[in-house]
């Protein structure tokens, strides 16, 4: 049975979302669970680093 884990966050960078997701994946893999990471970026043709957090 396939299960999904979503790690989400706002537009504020450096919150550690990537490290948290990678650490969780490493823990699951060490227990013999197959893990696939997928990063989704909802911005199309926009650099989110230049946007205001209120947009």
mmCIF file of C-alpha atoms in Angstrom:
data_model
loop_
_atom_site.group_PDB
_atom_site.id
_atom_site.type_symbol
_atom_site.label_atom_id
_atom_site.label_comp_id
_atom_site.label_asym_id
_atom_site.label_seq_id
_atom_site.Cartn_x
_atom_site.Cartn_y
_atom_site.Cartn_z
ATOM 1 C CA UNK A 1 0.000 0.000 0.000
ATOM 2 C CA UNK A 2 1.407 3.390 -1.017
ATOM 3 C CA UNK A 3 1.570 6.104 1.619
ATOM 4 C CA UNK A 4 2.460 9.769 1.183
ATOM 5 C CA UNK A 5 4.187 12.236 3.506
ATOM 6 C CA UNK A 6 3.961 15.926 2.614
ATOM 7 C CA UNK A 7 6.410 18.464 4.043
ATOM 8 C CA UNK A 8 5.032 21.946 3.464
ATOM 9 C CA UNK A 9 5.943 25.496 4.367
ATOM 10 C CA UNK A 10 5.428 29.092 3.403
ATOM 11 C CA UNK A 11 7.516 31.361 1.234
ATOM 12 C CA UNK A 12 10.029 32.023 4.012
ATOM 13 C CA UNK A 13 13.275 30.331 3.077
ATOM 14 C CA UNK A 14 15.716 28.618 5.445
ATOM 15 C CA UNK A 15 13.042 26.911 7.515
ATOM 16 C CA UNK A 16 14.742 23.528 7.098
ATOM 17 C CA UNK A 17 11.985 21.855 5.085
ATOM 18 C CA UNK A 18 14.495 20.096 2.842
ATOM 19 C CA UNK A 19 16.609 18.869 5.737
ATOM 20 C CA UNK A 20 13.512 17.649 7.587
ATOM 21 C CA UNK A 21 12.250 15.775 4.512
ATOM 22 C CA UNK A 22 15.684 14.271 3.797
ATOM 23 C CA UNK A 23 16.123 13.207 7.428
ATOM 24 C CA UNK A 24 12.700 11.595 7.524
ATOM 25 C CA UNK A 25 13.454 9.806 4.254
ATOM 26 C CA UNK A 26 16.775 8.527 5.619
ATOM 27 C CA UNK A 27 15.081 7.197 8.751
ATOM 28 C CA UNK A 28 12.412 5.413 6.709
ATOM 29 C CA UNK A 29 15.011 3.965 4.320
ATOM 30 C CA UNK A 30 17.056 2.661 7.257
ATOM 31 C CA UNK A 31 13.960 0.709 8.280
ATOM 32 C CA UNK A 32 13.731 -0.875 4.826
ATOM 33 C CA UNK A 33 10.992 1.331 3.389
ATOM 34 C CA UNK A 34 11.325 2.485 -0.221
ATOM 35 C CA UNK A 35 11.398 6.287 -0.346
ATOM 36 C CA UNK A 36 11.123 8.659 -3.305
ATOM 37 C CA UNK A 37 11.582 12.410 -2.889
ATOM 38 C CA UNK A 38 9.694 14.811 -5.136
ATOM 39 C CA UNK A 39 9.919 18.600 -4.934
ATOM 40 C CA UNK A 40 6.965 20.572 -6.266
ATOM 41 C CA UNK A 41 7.209 24.280 -7.040
ATOM 42 C CA UNK A 42 3.825 25.914 -7.682
ATOM 43 C CA UNK A 43 5.333 29.056 -9.224
ATOM 44 C CA UNK A 44 5.344 29.108 -13.031
ATOM 45 C CA UNK A 45 7.730 31.630 -14.609
ATOM 46 C CA UNK A 46 8.053 33.498 -11.291
ATOM 47 C CA UNK A 47 11.068 33.692 -8.986
ATOM 48 C CA UNK A 48 9.562 33.234 -5.497
ATOM 49 C CA UNK A 49 12.719 34.684 -3.930
ATOM 50 C CA UNK A 50 11.821 38.138 -5.236
ATOM 51 C CA UNK A 51 8.192 38.021 -4.107
ATOM 52 C CA UNK A 52 6.819 39.622 -0.973
ATOM 53 C CA UNK A 53 5.631 37.061 1.638
ATOM 54 C CA UNK A 54 2.220 38.758 1.457
ATOM 55 C CA UNK A 55 1.697 37.951 -2.253
#
